Short mmCIF file of N, CA and C in Angstrom, two decimals:
data_model
loop_
_atom_site.label_atom_id
_atom_site.label_comp_id
_atom_site.label_asym_id
_atom_site.label_seq_id
_atom_site.Cartn_x
_atom_site.Cartn_y
_atom_site.Cartn_z
N MET H 17 4.71 -12.59 -6.08
CA MET H 17 5.66 -11.74 -5.43
C MET H 17 4.96 -11.05 -4.27
N VAL H 18 5.62 -10.98 -3.14
CA VAL H 18 5.10 -10.29 -1.97
C VAL H 18 6.07 -9.17 -1.63
N ILE H 19 5.53 -7.97 -1.46
CA ILE H 19 6.35 -6.84 -1.02
C ILE H 19 5.87 -6.45 0.36
N GLN H 20 6.80 -6.37 1.30
CA GLN H 20 6.49 -5.87 2.63
C GLN H 20 7.13 -4.50 2.73
N PRO H 21 6.33 -3.44 2.60
CA PRO H 21 6.87 -2.09 2.52
C PRO H 21 7.74 -1.70 3.72
N VAL H 22 8.77 -0.95 3.43
CA VAL H 22 9.63 -0.35 4.44
C VAL H 22 9.73 1.14 4.14
N LEU H 23 10.23 1.88 5.09
CA LEU H 23 10.41 3.31 4.90
C LEU H 23 11.21 3.56 3.63
N GLY H 24 10.74 4.44 2.80
CA GLY H 24 11.41 4.75 1.55
C GLY H 24 10.74 4.16 0.33
N TYR H 25 9.88 3.15 0.52
CA TYR H 25 9.15 2.60 -0.62
C TYR H 25 8.12 3.62 -1.08
N GLY H 26 7.82 3.61 -2.35
CA GLY H 26 6.85 4.55 -2.87
C GLY H 26 6.16 4.02 -4.10
N VAL H 27 5.32 4.85 -4.67
CA VAL H 27 4.57 4.52 -5.87
C VAL H 27 4.64 5.73 -6.78
N ALA H 28 4.87 5.48 -8.07
CA ALA H 28 4.96 6.58 -9.03
C ALA H 28 4.57 6.09 -10.41
N VAL H 29 4.12 7.02 -11.23
CA VAL H 29 3.90 6.75 -12.64
C VAL H 29 5.13 7.29 -13.36
N VAL H 30 5.78 6.43 -14.13
CA VAL H 30 6.99 6.83 -14.84
C VAL H 30 6.79 6.62 -16.34
N SER H 31 7.59 7.33 -17.11
CA SER H 31 7.55 7.20 -18.56
C SER H 31 8.97 6.87 -19.03
N PRO H 32 9.29 5.56 -19.14
CA PRO H 32 10.64 5.16 -19.50
C PRO H 32 11.02 5.52 -20.94
N SER H 33 10.02 5.69 -21.79
CA SER H 33 10.27 6.11 -23.17
C SER H 33 9.00 6.81 -23.68
N PRO H 34 9.11 7.59 -24.75
CA PRO H 34 7.94 8.32 -25.24
C PRO H 34 6.76 7.38 -25.55
N GLY H 35 5.60 7.73 -25.03
CA GLY H 35 4.39 6.94 -25.29
C GLY H 35 4.21 5.74 -24.40
N VAL H 36 5.12 5.51 -23.46
CA VAL H 36 5.04 4.36 -22.55
C VAL H 36 4.87 4.88 -21.13
N ARG H 37 3.91 4.34 -20.42
CA ARG H 37 3.69 4.69 -19.01
C ARG H 37 3.67 3.42 -18.18
N ARG H 38 4.25 3.53 -17.00
CA ARG H 38 4.26 2.41 -16.05
C ARG H 38 3.90 2.92 -14.67
N LEU H 39 3.21 2.08 -13.92
CA LEU H 39 2.99 2.31 -12.50
C LEU H 39 4.03 1.46 -11.79
N VAL H 40 4.87 2.10 -10.99
CA VAL H 40 5.95 1.40 -10.30
C VAL H 40 5.71 1.54 -8.80
N ALA H 41 5.74 0.43 -8.08
CA ALA H 41 5.56 0.43 -6.63
C ALA H 41 6.65 -0.39 -5.98
N GLY H 42 7.26 0.16 -4.95
CA GLY H 42 8.29 -0.56 -4.22
C GLY H 42 9.50 0.30 -3.98
N GLY H 43 10.66 -0.35 -3.97
CA GLY H 43 11.92 0.34 -3.71
C GLY H 43 12.98 -0.08 -4.71
N GLU H 44 14.22 0.25 -4.40
CA GLU H 44 15.31 -0.04 -5.32
C GLU H 44 15.52 -1.54 -5.54
N GLU H 45 15.40 -2.31 -4.48
CA GLU H 45 15.67 -3.75 -4.58
C GLU H 45 14.46 -4.56 -5.04
N THR H 46 13.27 -4.12 -4.69
CA THR H 46 12.06 -4.86 -5.01
C THR H 46 10.99 -3.89 -5.49
N ALA H 47 10.41 -4.19 -6.65
CA ALA H 47 9.35 -3.33 -7.18
C ALA H 47 8.44 -4.15 -8.07
N ILE H 48 7.21 -3.70 -8.16
CA ILE H 48 6.30 -4.24 -9.16
C ILE H 48 6.04 -3.13 -10.17
N MET H 49 5.86 -3.53 -11.42
CA MET H 49 5.59 -2.57 -12.48
C MET H 49 4.37 -3.02 -13.25
N ILE H 50 3.49 -2.08 -13.51
CA ILE H 50 2.31 -2.35 -14.32
C ILE H 50 2.41 -1.45 -15.54
N GLN H 51 2.38 -2.06 -16.72
CA GLN H 51 2.55 -1.31 -17.96
C GLN H 51 1.37 -1.57 -18.88
N VAL H 52 0.98 -0.54 -19.60
CA VAL H 52 -0.11 -0.68 -20.57
C VAL H 52 0.34 -1.64 -21.67
N PRO H 53 -0.42 -2.69 -21.94
CA PRO H 53 -0.05 -3.60 -23.01
C PRO H 53 -0.28 -2.96 -24.39
N ALA H 54 0.61 -3.26 -25.30
CA ALA H 54 0.52 -2.70 -26.66
C ALA H 54 -0.42 -3.57 -27.49
N ARG H 55 -1.71 -3.46 -27.23
CA ARG H 55 -2.71 -4.21 -27.98
C ARG H 55 -4.02 -3.45 -27.94
N ILE H 56 -4.89 -3.78 -28.84
CA ILE H 56 -6.21 -3.15 -28.86
C ILE H 56 -6.92 -3.48 -27.55
N GLY H 57 -7.44 -2.48 -26.91
CA GLY H 57 -8.13 -2.66 -25.63
C GLY H 57 -7.22 -2.55 -24.42
N GLY H 58 -5.92 -2.49 -24.66
CA GLY H 58 -4.96 -2.44 -23.55
C GLY H 58 -5.12 -1.23 -22.66
N LEU H 59 -5.42 -0.09 -23.26
CA LEU H 59 -5.61 1.13 -22.46
C LEU H 59 -6.80 1.02 -21.52
N LEU H 60 -7.94 0.53 -22.05
CA LEU H 60 -9.12 0.40 -21.20
C LEU H 60 -8.96 -0.69 -20.14
N ASP H 61 -8.33 -1.80 -20.52
CA ASP H 61 -8.08 -2.87 -19.54
C ASP H 61 -7.19 -2.37 -18.41
N THR H 62 -6.16 -1.61 -18.77
CA THR H 62 -5.24 -1.08 -17.77
C THR H 62 -5.93 -0.03 -16.90
N ALA H 63 -6.77 0.80 -17.50
CA ALA H 63 -7.51 1.80 -16.72
C ALA H 63 -8.39 1.11 -15.67
N ARG H 64 -9.12 0.08 -16.07
CA ARG H 64 -9.98 -0.66 -15.13
C ARG H 64 -9.14 -1.30 -14.03
N PHE H 65 -8.04 -1.93 -14.43
CA PHE H 65 -7.18 -2.60 -13.46
C PHE H 65 -6.60 -1.59 -12.47
N ALA H 66 -6.10 -0.46 -12.97
CA ALA H 66 -5.49 0.55 -12.10
C ALA H 66 -6.51 1.10 -11.10
N ARG H 67 -7.73 1.34 -11.56
CA ARG H 67 -8.76 1.85 -10.66
C ARG H 67 -9.15 0.81 -9.60
N SER H 68 -9.25 -0.44 -9.99
CA SER H 68 -9.58 -1.46 -8.99
C SER H 68 -8.41 -1.68 -8.03
N LEU H 69 -7.19 -1.55 -8.53
CA LEU H 69 -6.01 -1.64 -7.67
C LEU H 69 -6.00 -0.49 -6.66
N ALA H 70 -6.32 0.71 -7.12
CA ALA H 70 -6.37 1.87 -6.22
C ALA H 70 -7.42 1.69 -5.13
N ALA H 71 -8.59 1.18 -5.50
CA ALA H 71 -9.66 0.96 -4.51
C ALA H 71 -9.24 -0.08 -3.48
N ALA H 72 -8.63 -1.17 -3.94
CA ALA H 72 -8.19 -2.21 -3.01
C ALA H 72 -7.05 -1.70 -2.12
N ALA H 73 -6.14 -0.90 -2.69
CA ALA H 73 -5.05 -0.34 -1.91
C ALA H 73 -5.59 0.60 -0.84
N ASN H 74 -6.60 1.38 -1.17
CA ASN H 74 -7.22 2.28 -0.19
C ASN H 74 -7.85 1.48 0.94
N GLU H 75 -8.53 0.40 0.58
CA GLU H 75 -9.15 -0.46 1.60
C GLU H 75 -8.09 -1.04 2.54
N LEU H 76 -6.98 -1.51 1.99
CA LEU H 76 -5.90 -2.04 2.82
C LEU H 76 -5.31 -0.94 3.70
N GLY H 77 -5.12 0.25 3.15
CA GLY H 77 -4.59 1.36 3.93
C GLY H 77 -5.48 1.71 5.11
N GLU H 78 -6.79 1.76 4.87
CA GLU H 78 -7.73 2.05 5.96
C GLU H 78 -7.69 0.96 7.03
N TRP H 79 -7.61 -0.30 6.61
CA TRP H 79 -7.54 -1.41 7.56
C TRP H 79 -6.27 -1.30 8.41
N CYS H 80 -5.14 -1.01 7.76
CA CYS H 80 -3.87 -0.89 8.48
C CYS H 80 -3.92 0.23 9.51
N GLU H 81 -4.50 1.38 9.13
CA GLU H 81 -4.61 2.50 10.07
C GLU H 81 -5.50 2.14 11.25
N THR H 82 -6.61 1.45 11.00
CA THR H 82 -7.48 1.02 12.08
C THR H 82 -6.78 0.06 13.01
N GLN H 83 -6.08 -0.91 12.44
CA GLN H 83 -5.34 -1.88 13.25
C GLN H 83 -4.26 -1.19 14.07
N ASN H 84 -3.59 -0.21 13.48
CA ASN H 84 -2.53 0.51 14.18
C ASN H 84 -3.11 1.27 15.38
N ARG H 85 -4.27 1.90 15.18
CA ARG H 85 -4.90 2.63 16.29
C ARG H 85 -5.29 1.69 17.42
N THR H 86 -5.86 0.53 17.07
CA THR H 86 -6.31 -0.38 18.12
C THR H 86 -5.15 -1.08 18.81
N ARG H 87 -4.05 -1.28 18.11
CA ARG H 87 -2.90 -1.97 18.71
C ARG H 87 -1.98 -1.03 19.48
N THR H 88 -1.99 0.24 19.15
CA THR H 88 -1.11 1.17 19.85
C THR H 88 -1.85 2.00 20.88
N GLY H 89 -3.17 1.82 20.97
CA GLY H 89 -3.96 2.54 21.97
C GLY H 89 -3.63 2.02 23.35
N SER H 90 -4.14 2.70 24.36
CA SER H 90 -3.85 2.27 25.73
C SER H 90 -4.59 0.97 26.02
N SER H 91 -3.91 0.07 26.66
CA SER H 91 -4.52 -1.20 27.04
C SER H 91 -4.87 -1.16 28.52
N PRO H 92 -5.78 -2.02 28.97
CA PRO H 92 -6.12 -2.05 30.39
C PRO H 92 -4.90 -2.35 31.26
N LEU H 93 -3.99 -3.21 30.80
CA LEU H 93 -2.79 -3.52 31.58
C LEU H 93 -1.90 -2.30 31.68
N GLY H 94 -1.76 -1.58 30.59
CA GLY H 94 -0.94 -0.37 30.61
C GLY H 94 -1.50 0.68 31.55
N ASP H 95 -2.84 0.82 31.59
CA ASP H 95 -3.47 1.77 32.49
C ASP H 95 -3.27 1.37 33.94
N GLN H 96 -3.35 0.07 34.24
CA GLN H 96 -3.16 -0.39 35.61
C GLN H 96 -1.74 -0.12 36.06
N ARG H 97 -0.76 -0.34 35.20
CA ARG H 97 0.63 -0.13 35.55
C ARG H 97 0.92 1.34 35.85
N SER H 98 0.32 2.24 35.06
CA SER H 98 0.56 3.66 35.31
C SER H 98 -0.10 4.10 36.62
N GLU H 99 -1.25 3.50 36.94
CA GLU H 99 -1.93 3.83 38.19
C GLU H 99 -1.13 3.33 39.39
N GLU H 100 -0.48 2.16 39.25
CA GLU H 100 0.31 1.61 40.34
C GLU H 100 1.50 2.49 40.65
N ARG H 101 2.08 3.17 39.64
CA ARG H 101 3.23 4.02 39.85
C ARG H 101 2.87 5.33 40.53
N ASP H 102 1.62 5.78 40.38
CA ASP H 102 1.20 7.08 40.93
C ASP H 102 1.05 7.06 42.42
#
């Protein structure tokens, strides 16, 4: 599944029933859910997975911000055009 975030998408930890926790990411129409499996070791496996997911998500976020800065910054062509108008 591929989610391409749009305005309004979010991430939250929800508790659909007592003793159950889920990480939900996405929006009303599309979402991914990560739930602790009901088995021995499930809590630790989920903790490791959630932490590695958070680290990877942070890395992607930093990359996106860097790309946004370099793509929306002033370009040499844009600078030349503004100088021509002056």
